[in-house]
CSV table of C-alpha atoms and ligand atoms in Angstrom, one decimal:
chain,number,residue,atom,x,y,z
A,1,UNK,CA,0.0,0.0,0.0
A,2,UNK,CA,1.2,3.4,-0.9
A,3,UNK,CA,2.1,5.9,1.9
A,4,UNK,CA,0.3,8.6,0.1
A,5,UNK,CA,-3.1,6.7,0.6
A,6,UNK,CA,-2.6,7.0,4.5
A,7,UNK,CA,-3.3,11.0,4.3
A,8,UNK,CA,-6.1,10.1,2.6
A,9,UNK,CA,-7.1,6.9,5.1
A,10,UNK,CA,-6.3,9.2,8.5
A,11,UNK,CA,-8.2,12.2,9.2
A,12,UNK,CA,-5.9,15.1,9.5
A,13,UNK,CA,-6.5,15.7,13.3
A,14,UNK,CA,-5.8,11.7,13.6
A,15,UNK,CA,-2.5,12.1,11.6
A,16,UNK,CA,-0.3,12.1,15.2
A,17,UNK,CA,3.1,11.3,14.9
A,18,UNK,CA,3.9,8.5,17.4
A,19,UNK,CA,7.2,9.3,18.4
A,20,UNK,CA,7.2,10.6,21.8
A,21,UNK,CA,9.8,13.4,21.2
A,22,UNK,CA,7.3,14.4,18.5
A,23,UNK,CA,3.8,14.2,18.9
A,24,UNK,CA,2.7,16.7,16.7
A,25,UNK,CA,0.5,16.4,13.4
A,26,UNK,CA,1.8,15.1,10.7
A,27,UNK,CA,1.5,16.7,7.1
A,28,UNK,CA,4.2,15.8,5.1
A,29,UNK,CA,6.7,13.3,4.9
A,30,UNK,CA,4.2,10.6,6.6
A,31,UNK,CA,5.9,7.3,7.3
A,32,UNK,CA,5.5,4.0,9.2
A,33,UNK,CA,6.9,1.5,11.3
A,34,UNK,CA,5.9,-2.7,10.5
A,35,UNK,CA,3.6,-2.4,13.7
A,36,UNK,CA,1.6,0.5,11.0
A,37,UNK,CA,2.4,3.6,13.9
A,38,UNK,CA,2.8,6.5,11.7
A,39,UNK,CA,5.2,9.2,12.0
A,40,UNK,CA,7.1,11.6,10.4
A,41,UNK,CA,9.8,10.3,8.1
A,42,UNK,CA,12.8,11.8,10.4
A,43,UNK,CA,11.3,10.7,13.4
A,44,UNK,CA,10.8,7.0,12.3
A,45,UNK,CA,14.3,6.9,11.6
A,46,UNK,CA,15.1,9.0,15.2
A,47,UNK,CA,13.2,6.5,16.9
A,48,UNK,CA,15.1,3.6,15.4
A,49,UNK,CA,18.4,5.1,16.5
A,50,UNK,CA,17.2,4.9,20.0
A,51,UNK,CA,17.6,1.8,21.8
A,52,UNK,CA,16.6,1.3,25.6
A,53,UNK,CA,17.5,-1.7,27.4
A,54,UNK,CA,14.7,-2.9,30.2
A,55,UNK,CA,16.9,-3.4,33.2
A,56,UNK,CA,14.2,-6.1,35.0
A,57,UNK,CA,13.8,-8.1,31.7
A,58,UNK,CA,17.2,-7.0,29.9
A,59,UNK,CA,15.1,-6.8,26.5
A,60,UNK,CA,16.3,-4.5,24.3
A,61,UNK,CA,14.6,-2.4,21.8
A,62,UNK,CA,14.1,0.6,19.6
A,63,UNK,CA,11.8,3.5,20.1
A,64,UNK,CA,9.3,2.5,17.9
A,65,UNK,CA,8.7,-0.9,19.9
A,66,UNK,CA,8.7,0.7,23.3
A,67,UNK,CA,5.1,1.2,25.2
A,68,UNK,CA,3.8,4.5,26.4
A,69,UNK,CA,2.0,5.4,29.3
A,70,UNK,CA,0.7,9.1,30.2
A,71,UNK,CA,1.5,10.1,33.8
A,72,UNK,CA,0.2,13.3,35.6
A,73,UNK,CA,2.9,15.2,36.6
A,74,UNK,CA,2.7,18.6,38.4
A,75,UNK,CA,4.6,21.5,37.8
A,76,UNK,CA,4.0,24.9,39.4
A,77,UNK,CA,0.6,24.6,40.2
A,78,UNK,CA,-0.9,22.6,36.9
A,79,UNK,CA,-1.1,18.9,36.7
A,80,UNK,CA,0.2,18.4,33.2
A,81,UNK,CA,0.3,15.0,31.1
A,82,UNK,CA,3.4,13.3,30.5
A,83,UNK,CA,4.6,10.6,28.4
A,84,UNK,CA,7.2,7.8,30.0
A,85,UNK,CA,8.3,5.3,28.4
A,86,UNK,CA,8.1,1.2,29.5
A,87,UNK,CA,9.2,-1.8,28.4
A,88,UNK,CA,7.1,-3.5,25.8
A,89,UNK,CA,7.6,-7.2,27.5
A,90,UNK,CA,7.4,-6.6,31.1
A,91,UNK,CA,5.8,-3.2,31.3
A,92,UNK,CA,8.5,-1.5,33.5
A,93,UNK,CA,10.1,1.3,34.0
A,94,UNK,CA,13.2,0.9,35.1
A,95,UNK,CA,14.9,1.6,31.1
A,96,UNK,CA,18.2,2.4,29.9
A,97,UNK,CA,19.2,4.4,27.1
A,98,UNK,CA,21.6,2.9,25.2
A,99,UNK,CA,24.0,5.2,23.9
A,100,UNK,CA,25.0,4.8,20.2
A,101,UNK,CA,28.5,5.5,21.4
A,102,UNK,CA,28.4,3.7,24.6
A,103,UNK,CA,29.7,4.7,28.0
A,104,UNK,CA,26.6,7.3,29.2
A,105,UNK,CA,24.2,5.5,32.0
A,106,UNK,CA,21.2,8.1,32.2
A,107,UNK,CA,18.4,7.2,32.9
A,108,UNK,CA,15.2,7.6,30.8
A,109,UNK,CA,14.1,11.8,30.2
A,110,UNK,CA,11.2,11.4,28.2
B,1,ZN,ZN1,7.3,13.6,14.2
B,2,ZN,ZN1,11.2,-5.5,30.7
């Protein structure tokens, strides 16, 4: 199936990207990951660049095949929505990014 019919399949306020440094609407450069998330083009190929390693399972993964879950956190005096990411087999939290480069041990910002 052709990319192109997806802006015709996905109404424009549906057109999300899924890529949790993103999130905004998509209208151009649409692309998609094999699960059929859609996202920008660059940000499908950020996302695939970042790998996370679930330190209670040790499964390791991209940014595309990680799970979301929205949090309330408060700042100042508003509650505001925030995405964190878990693992996709055990549902945890406890992630590392793996650096492309190796050596940095921080912890999940999302
Ligand atoms: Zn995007
Ligand atoms: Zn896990």
């Amino acid at each position: 199936m052709s990319l192109r019919i997806l802006y015709r399949r996905i109404p424009r306020d549906k057109r999300i990207c899924n890529y949790y440094g993103c999130q905004r609407r998509i209208l151009r450069n649409i692309d998609r990951d094999k699960e059929g998330r859609i996202y920008h083009h660059g940000c499908l190929m950020a996302a695939q660049d970042e790998h996370f390693r679930c330190l209670d399972c040790y499964r390791t993964f991209d940014a595309t095949e990680g799970s979301f879950e929205t949090v309330q956190v408060q700042r100042q005096d508003e509650f505001r929505e925030k995405l964190i990411m878990i693992c996709p087999n055990c549902g945890s939290h406890n992630l590392k990014r793996l650096s492309p480069f190796g050596g940095s041990n921080s912890h999940v910002q999302v």
